[in-house]
């Protein structure tokens, strides 16, 4: 399974907006951080705006999360910029042979398992919010804690035990 760059660019951009909440995060800034063209970022912004994850003010270009970071999951971001259609994610030959027992069965059989894999991916991505990632980056950057240790701690203890940093997320 191959996920396009738009997902990682979208997550990167949204976390920058959450992390630098008092700064006007432009597509140029995101492009510089990601290492891509600002047009690519603006195309991703359009999808995020359409999915109601991002607001962009006309004229000023000011960007903000459309919902609190604790309410936006990685699955929300994925669904905004990528497809979860198994047929789109996994391509089959158009000329499978029905005369062969494998060729006549493989598409239907694999689709059963691939749907299960996509459902598992959805479940895992839906458990992680942008606020968690923002907080993990903050702990890494400001406290010098290595990322694997931070992620392992959250997996063991849960994000809810972290001191509330935002009233709208923890009320």
Short mmCIF file of N, CA and C in Angstrom, two decimals:
data_model
loop_
_atom_site.label_atom_id
_atom_site.label_comp_id
_atom_site.label_asym_id
_atom_site.label_seq_id
_atom_site.Cartn_x
_atom_site.Cartn_y
_atom_site.Cartn_z
N UNK A 1 0.85 -1.17 0.00
CA UNK A 1 0.00 0.00 0.00
C UNK A 1 0.90 1.23 0.00
N UNK A 2 0.57 2.17 -0.83
CA UNK A 2 1.35 3.38 -0.94
C UNK A 2 0.45 4.56 -0.64
N UNK A 3 0.85 5.36 0.32
CA UNK A 3 0.12 6.58 0.65
C UNK A 3 0.91 7.73 0.05
N UNK A 4 0.22 8.63 -0.61
CA UNK A 4 0.88 9.76 -1.25
C UNK A 4 1.45 10.75 -0.25
N UNK A 5 2.27 11.66 -0.76
CA UNK A 5 2.91 12.69 0.07
C UNK A 5 1.91 13.68 0.66
N UNK A 6 0.73 13.78 0.06
CA UNK A 6 -0.21 14.78 0.54
C UNK A 6 -0.59 14.56 2.00
N UNK A 7 -0.66 13.30 2.42
CA UNK A 7 -1.00 13.02 3.82
C UNK A 7 0.06 13.58 4.76
N UNK A 8 1.32 13.27 4.51
CA UNK A 8 2.36 13.75 5.41
C UNK A 8 2.53 15.27 5.34
N UNK A 9 2.33 15.83 4.17
CA UNK A 9 2.38 17.30 4.04
C UNK A 9 1.23 17.92 4.83
N UNK A 10 0.04 17.34 4.72
CA UNK A 10 -1.13 17.87 5.44
C UNK A 10 -0.92 17.80 6.95
N UNK A 11 -0.43 16.68 7.45
CA UNK A 11 -0.16 16.55 8.89
C UNK A 11 0.89 17.56 9.31
N UNK A 12 1.95 17.67 8.54
CA UNK A 12 3.03 18.62 8.82
C UNK A 12 2.47 20.04 8.92
N UNK A 13 1.68 20.44 7.94
CA UNK A 13 1.13 21.79 7.91
C UNK A 13 0.20 22.04 9.10
N UNK A 14 -0.69 21.11 9.37
CA UNK A 14 -1.64 21.30 10.47
C UNK A 14 -0.94 21.36 11.82
N UNK A 15 0.09 20.55 11.99
CA UNK A 15 0.82 20.59 13.26
C UNK A 15 1.60 21.90 13.37
N UNK A 16 2.15 22.38 12.28
CA UNK A 16 2.81 23.69 12.33
C UNK A 16 1.83 24.77 12.75
N UNK A 17 0.61 24.72 12.21
CA UNK A 17 -0.41 25.71 12.56
C UNK A 17 -0.78 25.59 14.04
N UNK A 18 -0.89 24.37 14.56
CA UNK A 18 -1.20 24.16 15.98
C UNK A 18 -0.02 24.55 16.87
N UNK A 19 1.19 24.21 16.45
CA UNK A 19 2.39 24.45 17.25
C UNK A 19 2.72 25.95 17.32
N UNK A 20 2.61 26.62 16.19
CA UNK A 20 2.90 28.05 16.13
C UNK A 20 1.59 28.83 16.09
N UNK A 21 0.75 28.65 17.10
CA UNK A 21 -0.61 29.20 17.08
C UNK A 21 -0.63 30.72 17.05
N UNK A 22 0.43 31.38 17.49
CA UNK A 22 0.45 32.85 17.50
C UNK A 22 1.18 33.44 16.30
N UNK A 23 1.50 32.59 15.33
CA UNK A 23 2.23 33.03 14.13
C UNK A 23 1.36 32.76 12.90
N UNK A 24 1.43 33.64 11.93
CA UNK A 24 0.75 33.41 10.66
C UNK A 24 1.56 32.40 9.86
N UNK A 25 1.10 31.16 9.83
CA UNK A 25 1.81 30.09 9.13
C UNK A 25 1.38 30.10 7.67
N UNK A 26 2.29 30.49 6.80
CA UNK A 26 1.98 30.61 5.38
C UNK A 26 2.36 29.32 4.64
N UNK A 27 1.85 29.20 3.44
CA UNK A 27 2.22 28.04 2.61
C UNK A 27 3.71 28.07 2.29
N UNK A 28 4.30 29.26 2.20
CA UNK A 28 5.75 29.35 1.98
C UNK A 28 6.53 28.79 3.17
N UNK A 29 6.06 29.10 4.39
CA UNK A 29 6.73 28.58 5.59
C UNK A 29 6.63 27.05 5.64
N UNK A 30 5.44 26.55 5.37
CA UNK A 30 5.24 25.10 5.39
C UNK A 30 6.09 24.44 4.31
N UNK A 31 6.08 25.02 3.12
CA UNK A 31 6.86 24.47 2.01
C UNK A 31 8.34 24.41 2.36
N UNK A 32 8.84 25.44 3.01
CA UNK A 32 10.25 25.47 3.43
C UNK A 32 10.53 24.35 4.44
N UNK A 33 9.63 24.17 5.39
CA UNK A 33 9.81 23.14 6.41
C UNK A 33 9.69 21.72 5.83
N UNK A 34 8.74 21.55 4.92
CA UNK A 34 8.52 20.24 4.29
C UNK A 34 9.58 19.94 3.24
N UNK A 35 10.06 20.99 2.58
CA UNK A 35 11.00 20.80 1.48
C UNK A 35 10.28 20.56 0.17
N UNK A 36 9.24 21.34 -0.07
CA UNK A 36 8.46 21.20 -1.30
C UNK A 36 8.10 22.59 -1.82
N UNK A 37 7.32 22.62 -2.87
CA UNK A 37 6.88 23.85 -3.51
C UNK A 37 5.64 24.40 -2.79
N UNK A 38 5.54 25.73 -2.59
CA UNK A 38 4.36 26.31 -1.95
C UNK A 38 3.04 25.98 -2.66
N UNK A 39 3.09 25.79 -3.98
CA UNK A 39 1.87 25.43 -4.72
C UNK A 39 1.35 24.07 -4.24
N UNK A 40 2.26 23.15 -3.99
CA UNK A 40 1.87 21.83 -3.47
C UNK A 40 1.15 21.99 -2.13
N UNK A 41 1.69 22.84 -1.28
CA UNK A 41 1.08 23.08 0.04
C UNK A 41 -0.29 23.73 -0.14
N UNK A 42 -0.41 24.69 -1.04
CA UNK A 42 -1.71 25.34 -1.26
C UNK A 42 -2.74 24.35 -1.78
N UNK A 43 -2.32 23.40 -2.61
CA UNK A 43 -3.25 22.36 -3.08
C UNK A 43 -3.73 21.49 -1.92
N UNK A 44 -2.84 21.17 -1.01
CA UNK A 44 -3.21 20.41 0.18
C UNK A 44 -4.13 21.26 1.06
N UNK A 45 -3.80 22.54 1.23
CA UNK A 45 -4.67 23.45 2.00
C UNK A 45 -6.10 23.43 1.45
N UNK A 46 -6.24 23.43 0.14
CA UNK A 46 -7.58 23.44 -0.47
C UNK A 46 -8.37 22.20 -0.04
N UNK A 47 -7.73 21.06 -0.01
CA UNK A 47 -8.41 19.82 0.41
C UNK A 47 -8.75 19.87 1.89
N UNK A 48 -7.84 20.39 2.70
CA UNK A 48 -8.09 20.50 4.14
C UNK A 48 -9.22 21.48 4.42
N UNK A 49 -9.27 22.55 3.66
CA UNK A 49 -10.36 23.53 3.81
C UNK A 49 -11.68 22.90 3.40
N UNK A 50 -11.70 22.17 2.31
CA UNK A 50 -12.91 21.49 1.83
C UNK A 50 -13.41 20.48 2.86
N UNK A 51 -12.49 19.84 3.58
CA UNK A 51 -12.86 18.85 4.60
C UNK A 51 -13.17 19.51 5.95
N UNK A 52 -13.15 20.83 5.97
CA UNK A 52 -13.43 21.62 7.17
C UNK A 52 -12.48 21.32 8.32
N UNK A 53 -11.20 21.15 7.96
CA UNK A 53 -10.15 20.99 8.96
C UNK A 53 -9.31 22.25 9.10
N UNK A 54 -9.40 23.13 8.11
CA UNK A 54 -8.57 24.32 8.04
C UNK A 54 -9.41 25.50 7.58
N UNK A 55 -9.12 26.66 8.15
CA UNK A 55 -9.72 27.89 7.65
C UNK A 55 -8.59 28.78 7.14
N UNK A 56 -8.84 29.44 6.03
CA UNK A 56 -7.86 30.35 5.44
C UNK A 56 -8.58 31.66 5.16
N UNK A 57 -8.08 32.74 5.75
CA UNK A 57 -8.69 34.06 5.52
C UNK A 57 -8.23 34.61 4.19
N UNK A 58 -9.19 35.05 3.41
CA UNK A 58 -8.84 35.69 2.13
C UNK A 58 -8.11 37.00 2.40
N UNK A 59 -7.17 37.28 1.55
CA UNK A 59 -6.42 38.53 1.67
C UNK A 59 -5.20 38.39 2.55
N UNK A 60 -5.41 38.06 3.82
CA UNK A 60 -4.28 37.97 4.75
C UNK A 60 -3.57 36.63 4.66
N UNK A 61 -4.29 35.61 4.21
CA UNK A 61 -3.71 34.28 4.14
C UNK A 61 -3.55 33.64 5.51
N UNK A 62 -4.17 34.23 6.53
CA UNK A 62 -4.07 33.67 7.88
C UNK A 62 -4.74 32.31 7.92
N UNK A 63 -4.04 31.33 8.46
CA UNK A 63 -4.57 29.97 8.54
C UNK A 63 -4.81 29.61 10.00
N UNK A 64 -5.85 28.82 10.23
CA UNK A 64 -6.15 28.32 11.58
C UNK A 64 -6.83 26.97 11.45
N UNK A 65 -6.70 26.17 12.47
CA UNK A 65 -7.43 24.91 12.50
C UNK A 65 -8.91 25.23 12.61
N UNK A 66 -9.74 24.50 11.90
CA UNK A 66 -11.18 24.74 11.93
C UNK A 66 -11.80 24.17 13.20
N UNK A 67 -11.12 23.24 13.83
CA UNK A 67 -11.55 22.65 15.10
C UNK A 67 -10.33 22.59 16.01
N UNK A 68 -10.52 22.41 17.30
CA UNK A 68 -9.36 22.26 18.18
C UNK A 68 -8.52 21.05 17.75
N UNK A 69 -7.22 21.14 17.96
CA UNK A 69 -6.29 20.08 17.55
C UNK A 69 -6.63 18.74 18.20
N UNK A 70 -7.23 18.77 19.38
CA UNK A 70 -7.58 17.53 20.07
C UNK A 70 -8.79 16.84 19.42
N UNK A 71 -9.45 17.52 18.50
CA UNK A 71 -10.61 16.95 17.82
C UNK A 71 -10.31 16.54 16.39
N UNK A 72 -9.08 16.72 15.95
CA UNK A 72 -8.69 16.34 14.60
C UNK A 72 -7.75 15.15 14.69
N UNK A 73 -8.18 14.03 14.13
CA UNK A 73 -7.36 12.82 14.17
C UNK A 73 -6.55 12.67 12.87
N UNK A 74 -5.57 11.79 12.94
CA UNK A 74 -4.82 11.50 11.72
C UNK A 74 -5.73 10.90 10.65
N UNK A 75 -6.76 10.17 11.07
CA UNK A 75 -7.69 9.63 10.07
C UNK A 75 -8.46 10.76 9.39
N UNK A 76 -8.85 11.79 10.14
CA UNK A 76 -9.53 12.94 9.54
C UNK A 76 -8.66 13.55 8.44
N UNK A 77 -7.38 13.69 8.75
CA UNK A 77 -6.45 14.29 7.79
C UNK A 77 -6.28 13.37 6.58
N UNK A 78 -6.09 12.09 6.85
CA UNK A 78 -5.93 11.13 5.76
C UNK A 78 -7.15 11.17 4.83
N UNK A 79 -8.34 11.11 5.41
CA UNK A 79 -9.57 11.09 4.62
C UNK A 79 -9.74 12.39 3.81
N UNK A 80 -9.18 13.48 4.29
CA UNK A 80 -9.28 14.76 3.59
C UNK A 80 -8.44 14.81 2.33
N UNK A 81 -7.31 14.10 2.34
CA UNK A 81 -6.37 14.26 1.22
C UNK A 81 -6.10 12.98 0.42
N UNK A 82 -6.52 11.84 0.94
CA UNK A 82 -6.27 10.56 0.28
C UNK A 82 -7.59 9.81 0.13
N UNK A 83 -7.55 8.65 -0.47
CA UNK A 83 -8.73 7.81 -0.61
C UNK A 83 -8.62 6.61 0.31
N UNK A 84 -9.77 6.15 0.79
CA UNK A 84 -9.77 4.90 1.56
C UNK A 84 -10.46 3.79 0.77
N UNK A 85 -10.68 4.05 -0.50
CA UNK A 85 -11.27 3.04 -1.37
C UNK A 85 -10.23 1.97 -1.67
N UNK A 86 -10.52 0.75 -1.29
CA UNK A 86 -9.58 -0.35 -1.51
C UNK A 86 -9.25 -0.47 -2.99
N UNK A 87 -10.24 -0.30 -3.85
CA UNK A 87 -10.01 -0.40 -5.29
C UNK A 87 -9.05 0.68 -5.80
N UNK A 88 -9.04 1.85 -5.14
CA UNK A 88 -8.13 2.91 -5.54
C UNK A 88 -6.74 2.72 -4.93
N UNK A 89 -6.70 2.20 -3.72
CA UNK A 89 -5.43 2.01 -3.03
C UNK A 89 -4.63 0.83 -3.60
N UNK A 90 -5.34 -0.21 -4.00
CA UNK A 90 -4.70 -1.43 -4.49
C UNK A 90 -5.22 -1.72 -5.89
N UNK A 91 -4.35 -1.69 -6.84
CA UNK A 91 -4.73 -1.89 -8.23
C UNK A 91 -4.56 -3.35 -8.64
N UNK A 92 -5.53 -3.85 -9.37
CA UNK A 92 -5.49 -5.20 -9.92
C UNK A 92 -5.39 -5.12 -11.43
N UNK A 93 -4.84 -6.15 -11.99
CA UNK A 93 -4.77 -6.24 -13.45
C UNK A 93 -6.19 -6.27 -14.02
N UNK A 94 -6.38 -5.59 -15.12
CA UNK A 94 -7.69 -5.61 -15.80
C UNK A 94 -7.89 -6.90 -16.60
N UNK A 95 -6.86 -7.68 -16.72
CA UNK A 95 -6.93 -8.88 -17.57
C UNK A 95 -6.69 -10.17 -16.78
N UNK A 96 -7.26 -10.25 -15.57
CA UNK A 96 -7.13 -11.49 -14.79
C UNK A 96 -7.83 -12.62 -15.54
N UNK A 97 -7.22 -13.79 -15.57
CA UNK A 97 -7.77 -14.93 -16.29
C UNK A 97 -8.77 -15.69 -15.42
N UNK A 98 -10.00 -15.73 -15.89
CA UNK A 98 -11.03 -16.51 -15.21
C UNK A 98 -10.85 -18.00 -15.40
N UNK A 99 -10.05 -18.38 -16.38
CA UNK A 99 -9.81 -19.80 -16.63
C UNK A 99 -8.85 -20.38 -15.60
N UNK A 100 -8.05 -19.55 -14.98
CA UNK A 100 -7.10 -19.99 -13.96
C UNK A 100 -7.76 -19.91 -12.59
N UNK A 101 -7.63 -20.92 -11.73
CA UNK A 101 -8.24 -20.87 -10.40
C UNK A 101 -7.74 -19.69 -9.57
N UNK A 102 -6.49 -19.32 -9.72
CA UNK A 102 -5.96 -18.17 -8.99
C UNK A 102 -6.48 -16.87 -9.60
N UNK A 103 -6.33 -16.75 -10.92
CA UNK A 103 -6.79 -15.54 -11.61
C UNK A 103 -8.27 -15.27 -11.44
N UNK A 104 -9.05 -16.33 -11.35
CA UNK A 104 -10.50 -16.17 -11.19
C UNK A 104 -10.93 -15.84 -9.78
N UNK A 105 -10.03 -16.00 -8.80
CA UNK A 105 -10.40 -15.81 -7.39
C UNK A 105 -9.62 -14.73 -6.66
N UNK A 106 -8.46 -14.39 -7.17
CA UNK A 106 -7.53 -13.57 -6.41
C UNK A 106 -8.09 -12.20 -6.06
N UNK A 107 -8.76 -11.53 -6.97
CA UNK A 107 -9.27 -10.18 -6.69
C UNK A 107 -10.26 -10.22 -5.55
N UNK A 108 -11.27 -11.09 -5.64
CA UNK A 108 -12.30 -11.18 -4.60
C UNK A 108 -11.68 -11.56 -3.25
N UNK A 109 -10.78 -12.53 -3.27
CA UNK A 109 -10.14 -12.99 -2.04
C UNK A 109 -9.29 -11.90 -1.40
N UNK A 110 -8.43 -11.26 -2.19
CA UNK A 110 -7.58 -10.21 -1.65
C UNK A 110 -8.39 -9.03 -1.13
N UNK A 111 -9.47 -8.68 -1.81
CA UNK A 111 -10.29 -7.55 -1.36
C UNK A 111 -10.81 -7.76 0.05
N UNK A 112 -11.16 -8.99 0.39
CA UNK A 112 -11.63 -9.27 1.75
C UNK A 112 -10.54 -8.89 2.76
N UNK A 113 -9.33 -9.33 2.51
CA UNK A 113 -8.23 -9.06 3.42
C UNK A 113 -7.77 -7.60 3.38
N UNK A 114 -7.80 -7.01 2.20
CA UNK A 114 -7.37 -5.62 2.07
C UNK A 114 -8.34 -4.67 2.75
N UNK A 115 -9.63 -4.96 2.69
CA UNK A 115 -10.62 -4.13 3.41
C UNK A 115 -10.35 -4.18 4.91
N UNK A 116 -9.99 -5.35 5.39
CA UNK A 116 -9.65 -5.51 6.80
C UNK A 116 -8.41 -4.69 7.16
N UNK A 117 -7.43 -4.69 6.29
CA UNK A 117 -6.20 -3.92 6.53
C UNK A 117 -6.49 -2.42 6.55
N UNK A 118 -7.32 -1.95 5.64
CA UNK A 118 -7.67 -0.54 5.60
C UNK A 118 -8.47 -0.16 6.84
N UNK A 119 -9.36 -1.03 7.29
CA UNK A 119 -10.13 -0.77 8.52
C UNK A 119 -9.19 -0.67 9.73
N UNK A 120 -8.18 -1.53 9.78
CA UNK A 120 -7.20 -1.48 10.87
C UNK A 120 -6.42 -0.17 10.82
N UNK A 121 -6.02 0.26 9.61
CA UNK A 121 -5.32 1.53 9.46
C UNK A 121 -6.20 2.68 9.94
N UNK A 122 -7.46 2.66 9.55
CA UNK A 122 -8.41 3.69 9.97
C UNK A 122 -8.50 3.74 11.49
N UNK A 123 -8.62 2.56 12.13
CA UNK A 123 -8.73 2.51 13.59
C UNK A 123 -7.50 3.08 14.27
N UNK A 124 -6.32 2.75 13.78
CA UNK A 124 -5.09 3.24 14.39
C UNK A 124 -4.95 4.75 14.18
N UNK A 125 -5.17 5.24 12.97
CA UNK A 125 -5.05 6.67 12.71
C UNK A 125 -6.10 7.48 13.47
N UNK A 126 -7.26 6.91 13.70
CA UNK A 126 -8.34 7.61 14.42
C UNK A 126 -8.04 7.75 15.91
N UNK A 127 -7.06 7.04 16.41
CA UNK A 127 -6.72 7.11 17.84
C UNK A 127 -5.69 8.19 18.15
N UNK A 128 -5.13 8.83 17.15
CA UNK A 128 -4.09 9.83 17.37
C UNK A 128 -4.57 11.19 16.89
N UNK A 129 -4.48 12.19 17.76
CA UNK A 129 -4.92 13.54 17.41
C UNK A 129 -3.72 14.44 17.11
N UNK A 130 -4.02 15.54 16.44
CA UNK A 130 -2.97 16.53 16.17
C UNK A 130 -2.43 17.11 17.48
N UNK A 131 -3.28 17.24 18.48
CA UNK A 131 -2.83 17.78 19.77
C UNK A 131 -1.79 16.86 20.39
N UNK A 132 -2.00 15.56 20.29
CA UNK A 132 -1.01 14.61 20.82
C UNK A 132 0.33 14.79 20.11
N UNK A 133 0.28 14.87 18.79
CA UNK A 133 1.52 15.03 18.03
C UNK A 133 2.20 16.36 18.34
N UNK A 134 1.40 17.41 18.46
CA UNK A 134 1.94 18.72 18.79
C UNK A 134 2.63 18.67 20.15
N UNK A 135 1.99 18.03 21.10
CA UNK A 135 2.56 17.93 22.44
C UNK A 135 3.83 17.09 22.44
N UNK A 136 3.84 16.01 21.67
CA UNK A 136 5.03 15.15 21.57
C UNK A 136 6.20 15.93 20.96
N UNK A 137 5.92 16.72 19.94
CA UNK A 137 6.98 17.55 19.33
C UNK A 137 7.49 18.57 20.34
N UNK A 138 6.57 19.17 21.08
CA UNK A 138 6.96 20.15 22.09
C UNK A 138 7.84 19.50 23.17
N UNK A 139 7.45 18.32 23.65
CA UNK A 139 8.25 17.61 24.66
C UNK A 139 9.62 17.26 24.11
N UNK A 140 9.66 16.86 22.87
CA UNK A 140 10.95 16.51 22.23
C UNK A 140 11.83 17.75 22.08
N UNK A 141 11.24 18.81 21.55
CA UNK A 141 12.02 20.00 21.25
C UNK A 141 12.41 20.78 22.51
N UNK A 142 11.46 20.98 23.41
CA UNK A 142 11.71 21.83 24.57
C UNK A 142 12.34 21.10 25.74
N UNK A 143 12.07 19.80 25.86
CA UNK A 143 12.59 19.05 27.01
C UNK A 143 13.67 18.05 26.63
N UNK A 144 13.93 17.91 25.33
CA UNK A 144 14.99 17.04 24.87
C UNK A 144 14.71 15.55 25.03
N UNK A 145 13.44 15.19 25.15
CA UNK A 145 13.08 13.78 25.29
C UNK A 145 13.04 13.16 23.90
N UNK A 146 13.62 11.96 23.75
CA UNK A 146 13.63 11.35 22.42
C UNK A 146 12.22 10.88 22.05
N UNK A 147 11.91 10.99 20.77
CA UNK A 147 10.55 10.70 20.29
C UNK A 147 10.06 9.28 20.61
N UNK A 148 10.88 8.23 20.42
CA UNK A 148 10.37 6.89 20.75
C UNK A 148 9.95 6.76 22.22
N UNK A 149 10.68 7.41 23.13
CA UNK A 149 10.33 7.37 24.55
C UNK A 149 9.00 8.07 24.80
N UNK A 150 8.81 9.21 24.17
CA UNK A 150 7.56 9.96 24.33
C UNK A 150 6.38 9.14 23.83
N UNK A 151 6.49 8.60 22.64
CA UNK A 151 5.39 7.83 22.04
C UNK A 151 5.10 6.59 22.88
N UNK A 152 6.14 5.90 23.33
CA UNK A 152 5.95 4.70 24.16
C UNK A 152 5.23 5.06 25.46
N UNK A 153 5.59 6.18 26.06
CA UNK A 153 4.96 6.61 27.31
C UNK A 153 3.47 6.85 27.09
N UNK A 154 3.13 7.55 26.01
CA UNK A 154 1.72 7.82 25.72
C UNK A 154 0.95 6.54 25.43
N UNK A 155 1.58 5.61 24.73
CA UNK A 155 0.90 4.34 24.43
C UNK A 155 0.61 3.58 25.73
N UNK A 156 1.51 3.68 26.69
CA UNK A 156 1.32 2.98 27.96
C UNK A 156 0.35 3.70 28.89
N UNK A 157 0.46 5.02 28.98
CA UNK A 157 -0.31 5.78 29.96
C UNK A 157 -1.54 6.49 29.39
N UNK A 158 -1.54 6.72 28.12
CA UNK A 158 -2.65 7.46 27.49
C UNK A 158 -2.40 8.95 27.54
N UNK A 159 -2.89 9.62 26.55
CA UNK A 159 -2.67 11.07 26.43
C UNK A 159 -3.46 11.84 27.47
N UNK A 160 -4.56 11.29 27.96
CA UNK A 160 -5.44 11.99 28.88
C UNK A 160 -4.75 12.36 30.19
N UNK A 161 -3.68 11.65 30.58
CA UNK A 161 -3.02 11.94 31.84
C UNK A 161 -2.15 13.18 31.78
N UNK A 162 -1.90 13.67 30.60
CA UNK A 162 -1.10 14.88 30.44
C UNK A 162 -1.88 16.07 30.95
N UNK A 163 -1.17 16.95 31.61
CA UNK A 163 -1.82 18.16 32.13
C UNK A 163 -2.53 18.91 31.02
N UNK A 164 -3.74 19.33 31.29
CA UNK A 164 -4.54 20.04 30.27
C UNK A 164 -3.84 21.32 29.86
N UNK A 165 -3.59 21.45 28.56
CA UNK A 165 -2.97 22.65 28.03
C UNK A 165 -3.99 23.54 27.32
N UNK A 166 -5.13 22.95 27.02
CA UNK A 166 -6.13 23.69 26.28
C UNK A 166 -7.50 23.37 26.84
N UNK A 167 -8.21 24.37 27.30
CA UNK A 167 -9.50 24.14 27.95
C UNK A 167 -10.49 23.43 27.03
N UNK A 168 -10.51 23.75 25.73
CA UNK A 168 -11.48 23.14 24.85
C UNK A 168 -11.21 21.65 24.62
N UNK A 169 -9.99 21.20 24.90
CA UNK A 169 -9.65 19.79 24.67
C UNK A 169 -9.92 18.94 25.89
N UNK A 170 -9.89 19.50 27.07
CA UNK A 170 -9.94 18.69 28.27
C UNK A 170 -11.01 19.13 29.25
N UNK A 171 -12.12 19.60 28.75
CA UNK A 171 -13.19 20.01 29.67
C UNK A 171 -14.28 18.96 29.72
#
